[in-house]
Each structure stands twice: as structure tokens, then as C-alpha cells.
Coordinates of C-alpha atoms and ligand atoms in Angstrom, one line a residue:
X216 CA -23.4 30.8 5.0
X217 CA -26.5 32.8 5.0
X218 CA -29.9 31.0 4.3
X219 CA -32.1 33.2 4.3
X220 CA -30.9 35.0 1.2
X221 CA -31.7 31.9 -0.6
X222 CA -35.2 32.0 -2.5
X223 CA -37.4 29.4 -3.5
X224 CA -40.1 29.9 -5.9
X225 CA -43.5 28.7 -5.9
X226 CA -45.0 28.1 -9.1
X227 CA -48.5 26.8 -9.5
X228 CA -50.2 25.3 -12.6
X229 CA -53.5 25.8 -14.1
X230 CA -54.9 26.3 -17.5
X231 CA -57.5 28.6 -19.6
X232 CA -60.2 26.2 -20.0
X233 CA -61.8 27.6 -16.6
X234 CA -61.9 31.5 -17.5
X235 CA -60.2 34.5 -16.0
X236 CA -61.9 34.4 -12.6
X237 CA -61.0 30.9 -12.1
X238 CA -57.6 31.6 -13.0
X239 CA -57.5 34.9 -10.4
X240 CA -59.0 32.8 -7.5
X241 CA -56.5 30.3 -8.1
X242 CA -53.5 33.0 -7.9
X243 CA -55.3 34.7 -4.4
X244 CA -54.8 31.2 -3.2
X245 CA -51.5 30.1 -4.3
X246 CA -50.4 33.9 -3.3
X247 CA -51.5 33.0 0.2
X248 CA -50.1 29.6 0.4
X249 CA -46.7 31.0 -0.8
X250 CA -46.6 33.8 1.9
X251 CA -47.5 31.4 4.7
X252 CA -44.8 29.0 3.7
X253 CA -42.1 31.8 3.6
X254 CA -43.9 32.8 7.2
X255 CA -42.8 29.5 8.6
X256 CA -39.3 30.2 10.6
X257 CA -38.4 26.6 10.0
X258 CA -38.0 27.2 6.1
X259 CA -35.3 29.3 5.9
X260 CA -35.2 30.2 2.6
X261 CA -37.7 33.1 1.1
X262 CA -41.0 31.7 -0.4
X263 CA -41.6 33.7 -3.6
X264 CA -44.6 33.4 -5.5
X265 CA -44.3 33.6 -9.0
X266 CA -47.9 34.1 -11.3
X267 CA -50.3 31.3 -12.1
X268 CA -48.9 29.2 -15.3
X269 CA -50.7 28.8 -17.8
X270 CA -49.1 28.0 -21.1
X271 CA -45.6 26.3 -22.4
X272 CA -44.0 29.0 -23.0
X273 CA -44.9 30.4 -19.5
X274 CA -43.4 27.5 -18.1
X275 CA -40.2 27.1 -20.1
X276 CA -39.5 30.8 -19.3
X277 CA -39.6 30.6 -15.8
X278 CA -37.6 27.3 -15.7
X279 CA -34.9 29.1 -17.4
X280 CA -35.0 32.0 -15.0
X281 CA -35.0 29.6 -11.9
X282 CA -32.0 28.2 -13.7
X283 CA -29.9 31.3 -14.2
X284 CA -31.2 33.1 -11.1
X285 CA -28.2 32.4 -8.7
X286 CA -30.0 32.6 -5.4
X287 CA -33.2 30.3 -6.4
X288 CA -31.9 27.0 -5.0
X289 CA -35.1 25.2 -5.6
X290 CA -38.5 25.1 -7.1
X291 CA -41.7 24.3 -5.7
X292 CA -44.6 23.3 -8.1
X293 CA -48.4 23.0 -7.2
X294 CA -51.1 22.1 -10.0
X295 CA -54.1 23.5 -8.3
X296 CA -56.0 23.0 -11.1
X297 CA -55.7 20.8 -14.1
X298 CA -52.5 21.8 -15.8
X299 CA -52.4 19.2 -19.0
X300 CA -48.7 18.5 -18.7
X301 CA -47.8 18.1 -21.9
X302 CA -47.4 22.1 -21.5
X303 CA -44.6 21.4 -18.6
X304 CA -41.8 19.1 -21.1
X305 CA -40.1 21.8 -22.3
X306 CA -40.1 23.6 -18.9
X307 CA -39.4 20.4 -16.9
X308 CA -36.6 19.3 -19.4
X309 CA -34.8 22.4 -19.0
X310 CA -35.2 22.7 -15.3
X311 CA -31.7 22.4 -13.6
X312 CA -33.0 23.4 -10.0
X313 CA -34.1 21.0 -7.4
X314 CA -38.1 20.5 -7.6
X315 CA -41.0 19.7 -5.0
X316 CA -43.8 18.7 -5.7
X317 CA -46.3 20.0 -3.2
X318 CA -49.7 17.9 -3.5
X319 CA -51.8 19.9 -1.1
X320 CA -55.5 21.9 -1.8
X321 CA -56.2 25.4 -0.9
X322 CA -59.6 23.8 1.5
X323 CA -58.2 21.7 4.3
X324 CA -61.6 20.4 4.6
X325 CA -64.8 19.6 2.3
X326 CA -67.2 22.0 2.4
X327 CA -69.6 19.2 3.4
X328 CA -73.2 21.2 3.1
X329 CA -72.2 24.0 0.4
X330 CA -69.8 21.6 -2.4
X331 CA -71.0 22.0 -5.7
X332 CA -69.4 21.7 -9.1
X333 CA -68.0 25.2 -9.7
X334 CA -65.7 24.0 -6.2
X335 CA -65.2 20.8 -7.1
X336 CA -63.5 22.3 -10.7
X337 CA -61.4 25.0 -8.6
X338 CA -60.0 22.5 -5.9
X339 CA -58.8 19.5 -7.9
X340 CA -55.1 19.2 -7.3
X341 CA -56.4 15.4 -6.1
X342 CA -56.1 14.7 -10.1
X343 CA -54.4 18.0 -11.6
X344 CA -51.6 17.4 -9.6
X345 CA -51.5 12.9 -10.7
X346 CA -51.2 14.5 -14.1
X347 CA -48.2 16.4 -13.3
X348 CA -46.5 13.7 -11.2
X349 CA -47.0 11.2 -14.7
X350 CA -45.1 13.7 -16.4
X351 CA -42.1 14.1 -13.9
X352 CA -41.8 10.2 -13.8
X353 CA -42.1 10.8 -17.9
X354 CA -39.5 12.5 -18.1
X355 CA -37.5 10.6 -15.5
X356 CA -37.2 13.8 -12.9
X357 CA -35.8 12.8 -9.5
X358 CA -38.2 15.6 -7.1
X359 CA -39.6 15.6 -3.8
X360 CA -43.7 14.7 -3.1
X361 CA -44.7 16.1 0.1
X362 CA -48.6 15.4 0.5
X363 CA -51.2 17.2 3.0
X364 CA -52.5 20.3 4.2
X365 CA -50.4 23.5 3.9
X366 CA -50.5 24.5 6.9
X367 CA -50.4 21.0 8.4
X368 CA -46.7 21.3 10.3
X369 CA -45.6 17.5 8.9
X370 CA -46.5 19.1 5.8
X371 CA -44.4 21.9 6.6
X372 CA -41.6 20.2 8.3
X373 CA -41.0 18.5 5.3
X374 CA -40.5 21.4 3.0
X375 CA -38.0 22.5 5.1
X376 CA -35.6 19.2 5.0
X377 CA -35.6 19.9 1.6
X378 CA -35.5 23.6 1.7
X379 CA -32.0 23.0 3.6
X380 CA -31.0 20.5 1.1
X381 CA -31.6 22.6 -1.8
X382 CA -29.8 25.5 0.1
X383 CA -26.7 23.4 0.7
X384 CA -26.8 21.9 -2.7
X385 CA -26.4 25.3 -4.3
X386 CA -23.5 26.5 -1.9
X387 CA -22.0 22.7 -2.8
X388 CA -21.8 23.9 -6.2
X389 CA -19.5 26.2 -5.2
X390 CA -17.4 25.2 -2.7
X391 CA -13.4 25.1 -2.8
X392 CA -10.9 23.0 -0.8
X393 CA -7.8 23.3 -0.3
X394 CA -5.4 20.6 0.5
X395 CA -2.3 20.9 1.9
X396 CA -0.3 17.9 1.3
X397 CA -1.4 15.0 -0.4
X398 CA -3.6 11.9 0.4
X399 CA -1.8 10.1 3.7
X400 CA 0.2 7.5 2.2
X401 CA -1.7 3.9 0.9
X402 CA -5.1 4.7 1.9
X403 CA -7.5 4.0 -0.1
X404 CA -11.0 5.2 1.2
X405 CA -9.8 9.0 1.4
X406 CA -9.0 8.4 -2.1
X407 CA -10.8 9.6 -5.0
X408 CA -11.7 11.4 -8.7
X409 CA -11.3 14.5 -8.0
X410 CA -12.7 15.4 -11.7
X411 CA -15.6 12.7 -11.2
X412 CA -16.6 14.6 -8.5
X413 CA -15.9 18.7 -9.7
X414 CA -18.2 17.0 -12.4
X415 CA -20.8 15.5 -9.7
X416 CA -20.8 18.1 -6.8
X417 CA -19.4 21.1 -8.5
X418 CA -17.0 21.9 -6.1
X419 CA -13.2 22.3 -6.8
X420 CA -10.1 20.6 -4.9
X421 CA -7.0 21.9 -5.4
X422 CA -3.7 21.5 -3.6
X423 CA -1.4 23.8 -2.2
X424 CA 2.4 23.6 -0.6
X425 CA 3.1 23.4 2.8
X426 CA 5.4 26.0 2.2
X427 CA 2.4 28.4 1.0
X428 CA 0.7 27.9 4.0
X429 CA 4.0 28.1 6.2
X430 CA 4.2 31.8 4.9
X431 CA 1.3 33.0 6.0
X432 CA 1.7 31.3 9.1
X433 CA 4.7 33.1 9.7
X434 CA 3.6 36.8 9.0
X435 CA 0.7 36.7 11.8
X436 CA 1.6 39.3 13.9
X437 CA 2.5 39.5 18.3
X438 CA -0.7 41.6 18.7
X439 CA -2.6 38.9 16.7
X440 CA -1.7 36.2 18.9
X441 CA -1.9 37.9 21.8
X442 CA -5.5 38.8 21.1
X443 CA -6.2 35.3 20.1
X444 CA -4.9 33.5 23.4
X445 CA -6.6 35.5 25.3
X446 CA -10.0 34.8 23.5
X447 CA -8.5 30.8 24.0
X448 CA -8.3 31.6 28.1
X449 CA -11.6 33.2 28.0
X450 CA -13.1 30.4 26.5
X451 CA -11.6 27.7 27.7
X452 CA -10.4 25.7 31.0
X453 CA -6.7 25.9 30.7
X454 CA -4.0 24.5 33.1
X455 CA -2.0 27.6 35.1
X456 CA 1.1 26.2 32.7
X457 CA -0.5 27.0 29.4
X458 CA -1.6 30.0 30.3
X459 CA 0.2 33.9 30.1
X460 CA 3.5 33.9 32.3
X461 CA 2.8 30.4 32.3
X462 CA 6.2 27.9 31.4
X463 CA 4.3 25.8 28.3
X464 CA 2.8 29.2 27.2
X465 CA 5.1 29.5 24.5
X466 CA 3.2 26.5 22.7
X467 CA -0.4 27.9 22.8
X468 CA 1.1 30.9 21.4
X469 CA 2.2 28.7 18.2
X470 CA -1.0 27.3 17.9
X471 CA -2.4 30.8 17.8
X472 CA -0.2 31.2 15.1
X473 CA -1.3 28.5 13.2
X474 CA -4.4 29.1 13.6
X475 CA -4.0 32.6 12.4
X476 CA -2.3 32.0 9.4
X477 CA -4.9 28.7 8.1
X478 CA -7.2 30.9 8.9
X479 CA -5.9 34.0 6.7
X480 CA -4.6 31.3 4.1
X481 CA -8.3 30.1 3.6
X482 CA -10.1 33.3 3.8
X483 CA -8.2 35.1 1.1
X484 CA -8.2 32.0 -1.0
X485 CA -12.1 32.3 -0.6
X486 CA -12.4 28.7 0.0
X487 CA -15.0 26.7 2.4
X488 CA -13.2 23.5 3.4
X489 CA -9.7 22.0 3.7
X490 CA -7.4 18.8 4.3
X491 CA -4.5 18.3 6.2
X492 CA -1.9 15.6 6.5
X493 CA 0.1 14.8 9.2
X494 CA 2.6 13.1 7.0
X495 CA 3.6 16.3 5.7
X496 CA 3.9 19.2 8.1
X497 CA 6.9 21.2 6.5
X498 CA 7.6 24.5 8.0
X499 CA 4.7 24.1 10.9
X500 CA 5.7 23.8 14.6
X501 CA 2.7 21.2 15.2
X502 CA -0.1 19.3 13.7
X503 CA -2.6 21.8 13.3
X504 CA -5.6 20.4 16.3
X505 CA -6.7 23.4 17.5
X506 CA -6.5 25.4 14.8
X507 CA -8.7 23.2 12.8
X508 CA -11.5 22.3 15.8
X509 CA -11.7 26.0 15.7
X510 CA -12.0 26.5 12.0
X511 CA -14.6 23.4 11.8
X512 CA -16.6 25.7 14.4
X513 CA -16.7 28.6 12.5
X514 CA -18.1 26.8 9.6
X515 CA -15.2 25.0 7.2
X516 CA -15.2 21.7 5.8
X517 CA -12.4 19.6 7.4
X518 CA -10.8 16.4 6.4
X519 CA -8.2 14.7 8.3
X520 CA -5.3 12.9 6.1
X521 CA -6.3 14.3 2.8
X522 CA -9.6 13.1 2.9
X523 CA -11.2 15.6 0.8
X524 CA -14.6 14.0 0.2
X525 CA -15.1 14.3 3.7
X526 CA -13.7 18.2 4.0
X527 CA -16.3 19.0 1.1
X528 CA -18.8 17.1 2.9
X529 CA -18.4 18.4 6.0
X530 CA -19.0 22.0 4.1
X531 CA -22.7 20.7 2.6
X532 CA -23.4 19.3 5.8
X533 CA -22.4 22.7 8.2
X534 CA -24.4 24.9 5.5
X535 CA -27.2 22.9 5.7
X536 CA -27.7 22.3 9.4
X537 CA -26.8 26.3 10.3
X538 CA -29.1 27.3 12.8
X539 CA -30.6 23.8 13.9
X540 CA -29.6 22.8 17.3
X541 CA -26.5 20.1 17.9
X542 CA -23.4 20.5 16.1
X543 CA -21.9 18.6 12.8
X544 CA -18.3 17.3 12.9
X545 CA -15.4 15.4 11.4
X546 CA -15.4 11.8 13.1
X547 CA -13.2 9.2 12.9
X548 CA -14.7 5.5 14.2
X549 CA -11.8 4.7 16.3
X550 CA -12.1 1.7 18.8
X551 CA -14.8 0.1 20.3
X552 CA -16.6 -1.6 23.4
X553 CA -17.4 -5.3 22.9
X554 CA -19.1 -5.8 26.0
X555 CA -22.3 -8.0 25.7
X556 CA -25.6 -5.5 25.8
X557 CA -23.6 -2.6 25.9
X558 CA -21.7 -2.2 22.6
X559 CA -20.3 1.0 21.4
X560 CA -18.4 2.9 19.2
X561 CA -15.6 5.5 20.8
X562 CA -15.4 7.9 17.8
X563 CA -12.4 10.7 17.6
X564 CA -9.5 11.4 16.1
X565 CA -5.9 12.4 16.8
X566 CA -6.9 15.8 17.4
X567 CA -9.7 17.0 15.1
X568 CA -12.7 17.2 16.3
X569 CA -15.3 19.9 16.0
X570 CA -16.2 21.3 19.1
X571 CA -19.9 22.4 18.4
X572 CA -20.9 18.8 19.7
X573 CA -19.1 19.8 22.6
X574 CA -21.5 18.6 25.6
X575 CA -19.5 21.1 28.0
X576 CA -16.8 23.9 27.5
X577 CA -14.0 22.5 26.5
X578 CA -10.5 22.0 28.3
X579 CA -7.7 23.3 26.3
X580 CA -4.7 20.7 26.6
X581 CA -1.0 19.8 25.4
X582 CA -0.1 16.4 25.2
X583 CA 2.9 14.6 22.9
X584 CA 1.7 12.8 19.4
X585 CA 3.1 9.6 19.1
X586 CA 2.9 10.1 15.4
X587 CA 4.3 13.1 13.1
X588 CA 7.5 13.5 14.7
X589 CA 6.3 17.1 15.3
X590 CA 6.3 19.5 18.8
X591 CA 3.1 18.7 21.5
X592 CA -0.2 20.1 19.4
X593 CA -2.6 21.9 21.5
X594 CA -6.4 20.6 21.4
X595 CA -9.6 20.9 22.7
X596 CA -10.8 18.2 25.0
X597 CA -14.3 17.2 25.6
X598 CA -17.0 14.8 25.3
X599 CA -20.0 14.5 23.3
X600 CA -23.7 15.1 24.2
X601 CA -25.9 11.8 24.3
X602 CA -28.7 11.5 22.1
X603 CA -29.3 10.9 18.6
X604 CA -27.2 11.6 15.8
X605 CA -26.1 10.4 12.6
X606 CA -22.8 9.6 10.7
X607 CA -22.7 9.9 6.9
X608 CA -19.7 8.5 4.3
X609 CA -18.9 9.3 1.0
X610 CA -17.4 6.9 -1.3
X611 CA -15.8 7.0 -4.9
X612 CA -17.1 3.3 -6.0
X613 CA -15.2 4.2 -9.1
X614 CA -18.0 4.4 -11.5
X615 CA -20.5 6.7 -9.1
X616 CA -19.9 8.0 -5.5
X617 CA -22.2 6.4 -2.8
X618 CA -23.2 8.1 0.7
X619 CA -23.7 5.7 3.5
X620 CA -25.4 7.2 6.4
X621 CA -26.1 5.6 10.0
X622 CA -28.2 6.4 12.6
X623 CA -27.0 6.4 16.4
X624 CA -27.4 6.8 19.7
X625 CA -24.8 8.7 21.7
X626 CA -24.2 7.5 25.1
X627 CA -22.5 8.3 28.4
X628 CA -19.1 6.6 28.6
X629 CA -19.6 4.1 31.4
X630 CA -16.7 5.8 33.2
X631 CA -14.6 8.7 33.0
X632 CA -11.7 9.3 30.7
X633 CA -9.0 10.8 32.3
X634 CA -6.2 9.9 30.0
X635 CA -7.4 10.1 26.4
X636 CA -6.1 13.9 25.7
X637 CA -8.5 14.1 22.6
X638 CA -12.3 14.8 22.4
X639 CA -14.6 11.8 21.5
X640 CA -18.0 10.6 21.0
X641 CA -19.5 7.5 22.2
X642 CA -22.3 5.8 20.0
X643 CA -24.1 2.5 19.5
X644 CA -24.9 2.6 15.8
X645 CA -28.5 1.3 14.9
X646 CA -29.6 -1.5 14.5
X647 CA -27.1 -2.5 16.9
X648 CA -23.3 -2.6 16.5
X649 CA -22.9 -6.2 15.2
X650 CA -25.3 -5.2 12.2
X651 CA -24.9 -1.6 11.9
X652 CA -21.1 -2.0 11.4
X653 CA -21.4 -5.3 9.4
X654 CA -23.6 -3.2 7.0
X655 CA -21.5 -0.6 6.8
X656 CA -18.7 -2.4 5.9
X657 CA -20.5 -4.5 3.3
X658 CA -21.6 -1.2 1.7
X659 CA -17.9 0.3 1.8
X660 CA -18.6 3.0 4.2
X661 CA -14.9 4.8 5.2
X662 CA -13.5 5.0 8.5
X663 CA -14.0 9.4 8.2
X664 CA -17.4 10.5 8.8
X665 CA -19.4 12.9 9.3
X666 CA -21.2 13.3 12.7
X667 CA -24.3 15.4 13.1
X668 CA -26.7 16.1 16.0
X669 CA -28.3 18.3 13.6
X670 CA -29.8 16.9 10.7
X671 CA -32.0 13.2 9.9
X672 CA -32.0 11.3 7.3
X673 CA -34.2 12.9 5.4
X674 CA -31.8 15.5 4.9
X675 CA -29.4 13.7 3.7
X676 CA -31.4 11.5 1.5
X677 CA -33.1 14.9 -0.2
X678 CA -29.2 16.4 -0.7
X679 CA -28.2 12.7 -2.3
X680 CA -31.9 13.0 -4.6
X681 CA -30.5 16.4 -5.5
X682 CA -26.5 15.5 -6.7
X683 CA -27.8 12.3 -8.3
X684 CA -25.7 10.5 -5.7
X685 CA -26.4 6.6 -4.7
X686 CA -27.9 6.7 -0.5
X687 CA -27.7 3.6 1.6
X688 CA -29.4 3.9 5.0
X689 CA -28.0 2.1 7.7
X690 CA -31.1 2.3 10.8
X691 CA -32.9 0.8 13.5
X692 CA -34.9 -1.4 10.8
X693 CA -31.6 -2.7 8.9
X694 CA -31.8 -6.6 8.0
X695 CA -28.4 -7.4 7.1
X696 CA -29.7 -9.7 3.7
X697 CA -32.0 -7.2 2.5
X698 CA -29.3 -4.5 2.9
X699 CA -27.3 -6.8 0.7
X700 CA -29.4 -7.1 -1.5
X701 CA -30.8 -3.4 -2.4
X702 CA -26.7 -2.8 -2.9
X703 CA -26.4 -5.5 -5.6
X704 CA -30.1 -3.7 -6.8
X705 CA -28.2 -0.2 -6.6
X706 CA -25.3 -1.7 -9.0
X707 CA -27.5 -3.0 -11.5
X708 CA -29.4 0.1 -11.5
X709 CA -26.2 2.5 -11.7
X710 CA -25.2 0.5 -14.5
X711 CA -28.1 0.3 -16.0
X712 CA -28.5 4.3 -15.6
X713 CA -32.1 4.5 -14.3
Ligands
MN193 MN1 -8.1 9.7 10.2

């Protein structure tokens, strides 16, 4: 999950028509402007500048390279100049790499008492680059427009969104889930095409026996779990029972186990996110909890119940936030607080819950199931930081896939919690519960999620822009009618194609 080996290049447009000097100043610039941006620690990805383009054939060749170089997740594309577009079609057309458009000038300011015309034909992105954004919309191109100063940190903070969504959509593109078992019986939401969305996302879902995984979880060795439950004492509060010499010890040991051979299964599969079922557990002593908390934390995709969607989702989201603060988890909205002015969500699930969102260390508990029919599962117990976060859905509307994403405010629970053994969150979903859940459920949105203290909307919005995915918002200025009616809009215009 390493961004900063991801490169994205800066290309910059211009033409003949101004003579060799013109063209050299204009590459000293763009040369600048492209080091400064890959100076900027919140752009994680490398800046490279690429030389000034001047001719089709330019272009088209350096589309194609973007295209087939694996690490260049993203293009950025500056007319400092006046580029005639006409020579970007081919280039453009061909283009498979995510695309910014960065409408800036090399002058922050107007040389008020020196501007003459030889400036005024140097610094004219203000038309080169409405030229080039004609063409884009020509040719139909879905792209980013970030407008201002270069140095200007709004400016800035915008390129990175989408630097992180361009990052994230290339690892998407390769990502791998396993499943072990199937969907959970009759569910709908968690079902899906999974060749729709190979086709979509790129990534592959594949299933696997229990009895696969059961194998490896049986070959993990004593000294393996002995080193692993002591790395669980050191890092969590544990009861004197659970621990070593300790009469439930026994149990933490199996989850050690478990977590040793899911963790073995997925890293010699090579894959980056998985599902699991608690309808079909053959051959493991428990429902994996801790095992998967701890995976989540280390950087998989999880879904609960088959729910690959959210497992691959989960993936995307973990590779894109890496290095922001918060944490990004699998969430379940589970029950909720109707009282009047204080209305909230309790999100969690039976076990799995990621514990980078973790407001304190964890306690490390074993408590019966009242589903599975399996022994107690261990699990990590802990509540979630207030502040804002987000929840975002996928959805297989059978003819495209649709993200939903809401914006919340985690809360406090009014009062402690003493005898729910799973971690939760506690949220009141903008604009308020009654219309933030209403809209929700008008738009489809699944019960899974995924939480994140990490990333905005704008993240997710420039990810969906990137997959060619339909994106509902669901925030603090939702009107429940208008909401209805951009998804009847979105329908037409998925049908229509446009
Ligand atoms: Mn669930």
C-alpha cells in the first residue's frame, strides 16, 4: 500500500506559433510548478514533469505511455499557453488514466506597472486552458478542474483528494477477494454481479472452501501462537482469565490460530480483501472477530456475510486514506436512539469492527454468540472517537452500481456501555436522522458500510468520477424531494448513457 511510489505526470500544452523562447520559458515554468507540487507532503504521489507539448503526435504518444506505465495513476494537464485542441483528440481519446485539469497561471499576480503584450501572450492559460476544457467536454471526458494559484494550499489540497483517488483507483484495479463461504442466505443488498463489477472496478472475487482455509489454520505452529498472544497481552487490556496460565486461555490461543492461518491463507494468495460468513464456519473453532479486526487494521478489505462489495470497498477506501489521520472500517447500522433532539445511530457488528477508529486501546473480550452455533469468539471492544466521519455504500442497481455516501457526526454515548461485548460507533447522520436515513433508504443504500474518519466527500466523489460509478451524497444540505429527484435524473441519465 505504498503511495508514494505512485507517479503522476504533469503535462503542459502550448504550441509553435510563439517561437522557441516562448516555448523554453514556458517549460522553466511548468518545470517549477511540477517540482513544487511533488514538494507538497500532502500529495503523495511523485509529480513528474514531462516536456512542453506541442504537436498531436506528442500528445498521443505520451497518452499511451501514461496508459501502459503501471505506476502513473493519473495525469495532470495545464495549457499554459494556447494549445489549439484539436491537437489533443487523438491523445485524449486514447487516454485511459484519470485526468486533472489544473487551470492555474505561472504569475499569481498581474504585473500591474510592467504588463505588456509579449506577457500577456506567455500567461494566457485564462483562454488556452477554456479551449482545452471545450475539448474534454467534446469528447465527453469525465476529469477533475481545480482553479487558482499553484501554490495557493486550496489549490493544493485539492490535487491531493484526487491524487489519493487516482492512487486507490489504480490499486482497485487490482485487487483480489477472497470469499469463504457464500453470500449469507436471502440477502439481497450483499448481493451482486460479480462480472459487472470485475468489468467496472477491475478487481477479481473468487471463492474458496472452508475447508481450504481450515488447513491452513491448522498448520500454524505452538511458537506462532505463542508469539502472537503475547503481542495480543501487550496490546491489549485483557481479563487475568484470558490471559497465559489463565483458565479461558485456551480460547485466545484459537483465535491466535485463526488469525494466523487467515492471515497466511490471504498473504500467499496475494489477495487484499475478504468475506466471511457466519453461516458456514466448517472446520473453524469460532467466528473469526478478532482475527478479522486485526487484519482490517493491517490494511484488508473486509466484508461481513459475503458482502464482497463492501470487502473490495473497504480495500479502495484503506489504500486511499493511508497516512491521513482517523481510521476507515467495516460498519454495520445496527440500532438506533429515537429520542427527540438527540437521535442517533449505534453502528457495529457482531464482532467485526476495525479497530483503527478505536478512540482508546482496546479491551480484548470473550463472550457467547447467540448466532453460529460456534465456541465464544474473542474480540476487541471499544468505542469510537467523536467527530466527523462518513459512511459510504455500494450498490448493484442491476444495470450500474451506485455509491451512497453520508456525512456524520460521531458522538459520545449518553451513557456507558457495559454490556454490549462488541465495539460500536455512535453517529447522527446529516441532515439529521429522520432525513438522512429516509434518503438513504430511498436511494437503496445497504445496511454494510463503510466508516471513515479519514477521507470527505470529495474523495469519494473523485474515486466514483474515476470508475464511472453513479455518487449520491447524503449531507448537512439534503432536501429529501430534491434528493428524489436528482435519483430519478441519475436513472434517466444512466439509461440514457451520458
Ligand atoms: Mn452484517
Amino acid at each position: 500500500m505504498s503511495l508514494p511510489n505512485n507517479q503522476i505526470w504533469f503535462l503542459t500544452g502550448s504550441q509553435h506559433l510563439y517561437g522557441p523562447e516562448a516555448i523554453e520559458q514556458v517549460g522553466e515554468h511548468s518545470r517549477e510548478i511540477a517540482a513544487h507540487l511533488d514538494s507538497v507532503e500532502a500529495i503523495p504521489p511523485n509529480i513528474v514533469y514531462k516536456p512542453v507539448l506541442t504537436t498531436p503526435e506528442e500528445i498521443y504518444t505520451v497518452c499511451r505511455a501514461a496508459n501502459t506505465t503501471a505506476n502513473c495513476v493519473g495525469v495532470i494537464a495545464w495549457m499554459h499557453t494556447f494549445s489549439p485542441a484539436k491537437n489533443w483528440i487523438a491523445g485524449l481519446s486514447a487516454l485511459q488514466k484519470p485526468l486533472l485539469h489544473l487551470h492555474t497561471q505561472y504569475n499569481r499576480d498581474i504585473p500591474w506597472s510592467e504588463i505588456d503584450m509579449d506577457f500577456m501572450n506567455l500567461n494566457q492559460a485564462a483562454h488556452g486552458d477554456r479551449e482545452f476544457g471545450f475539448m474534454m467536454s467534446r469528447l465527453r471526458l469525465r476529469r477533475k478542474v481545480v482553479v487558482g494559484h499553484w501554490r495557493a494550499a486550496a489549490v493544493q489540497a485539492q490535487v491531493a483528494v484526487w491524487a489519493r483517488a487516482a492512487a486507490s483507483w489504480s490499486a482497485t484495479q487490482r485487487i483480489k477477494v477472497a470469499r469463504f463461504g457464500d453470500n449469507m442466505r436471502h440477502v439481497a443488498v450483499t448481493e451482486g454481479d460479480k462480472v459487472a463489477a470485475q468489468a467496472q472496478f477491475g478487481y477479481s472475487v473468487n471463492g474458496y472452501g472452508l475447508g481450504d482455509l481450515a488447513d491452513v489454520v491448522n498448520q500454524a505452529s505452538d511458537a506462532e501462537i505463542d508469539a502472537l498472544t503475547a503481542e495480543y497481552a501487550a496490546s491489549y487490556h485483557m481479563s487475568a482469565d484470558l490471559r497465559k496460565g489463565g483458565e479461558r486461555h485456551a480460547s485466545i490461543r484459537e483465535a491466535a490460530r485463526i488469525e494466523l492461518g487467515l492471515g497466511a491463507f490471504l498473504r500467499e494468495g496475494g489477495f487484499d480483501a475478504f468475506t466471511t460468513t457466519f453461516e458456514n464456519l466448517h472446520g473453524l473453532a469460532q467466528l473469526p472477530g478478532l482475527a478479522v479486526q486485526r487484519l482490517m487494521a493491517a490494511g484488508y478489505g473486509f466484508g461481513a456475510e459475503g458482502d464482497w462489495k463492501t470487502a473490495a470497498l473497504l480495500r479502495s477506501l484503506k489504500v486511499m486514506a493511508q497516512g491521513l489521520p482517523g481510521g476507515t472500517s467495516f460498519m454495520e447500522d445496527y440500532t438506533y436512539h429515537f429520542a427527540p433532539g438527540r437521535q442517533a445511530v449505534l453502528g457495529a457488528h457482531m464482532l467485526e469492527v476495525c479497530p483503527s477508529i478505536a478512540a482508546d486501546q482496546p479491551a480484548l473480550e470473550m463472550h457467547p454468540l447467540g448466532i453460529g452455533g460456534k465456541a465464544d469468539p474473542a474480540r476487541l471492544v471499544f468505542d469510537t472517537a467523536a467527530g466527523e466521519a462518513l459512511n459510504a455504500s455500494l450498490v448493484d442497481m442491476g444495470d450500474r452500481f451506485r455509491m451512497i455516501v453520508n456525512t456524520v457526526d460521531c458522538i459520545e454515548p449518553e451513557q456507558p456501555l457495559p454490556s454490549l461485548p462488541v465495539a460500536r460507533a455512535l453517529w447522527q447522520p446529516h441532515p439529521n436522522l429522520s432525513v438522512g436515513a429516509a434518503a438513504w433508504i430511498t436511494a437503496g443504500g445497504a445496511h454494510h458500510t463503510v466508516f471513515s474518519q479519514s477521507l470527505s466527500t470529495e474523495h469519494l466523489y473523485d474515486f466514483c468520477e474515476m470508475a464511472g460509478v453513479e455518487y449520491v451524497q447524503i449531507d448537512k444540505n439534503t432536501e429529501l424531494r430534491a434528493f428524489k429527484d436528482a435519483l430519478r435524473w441519475n436513472e434517466a441519465a444512466w439509461k440514457l448513457g451520458v
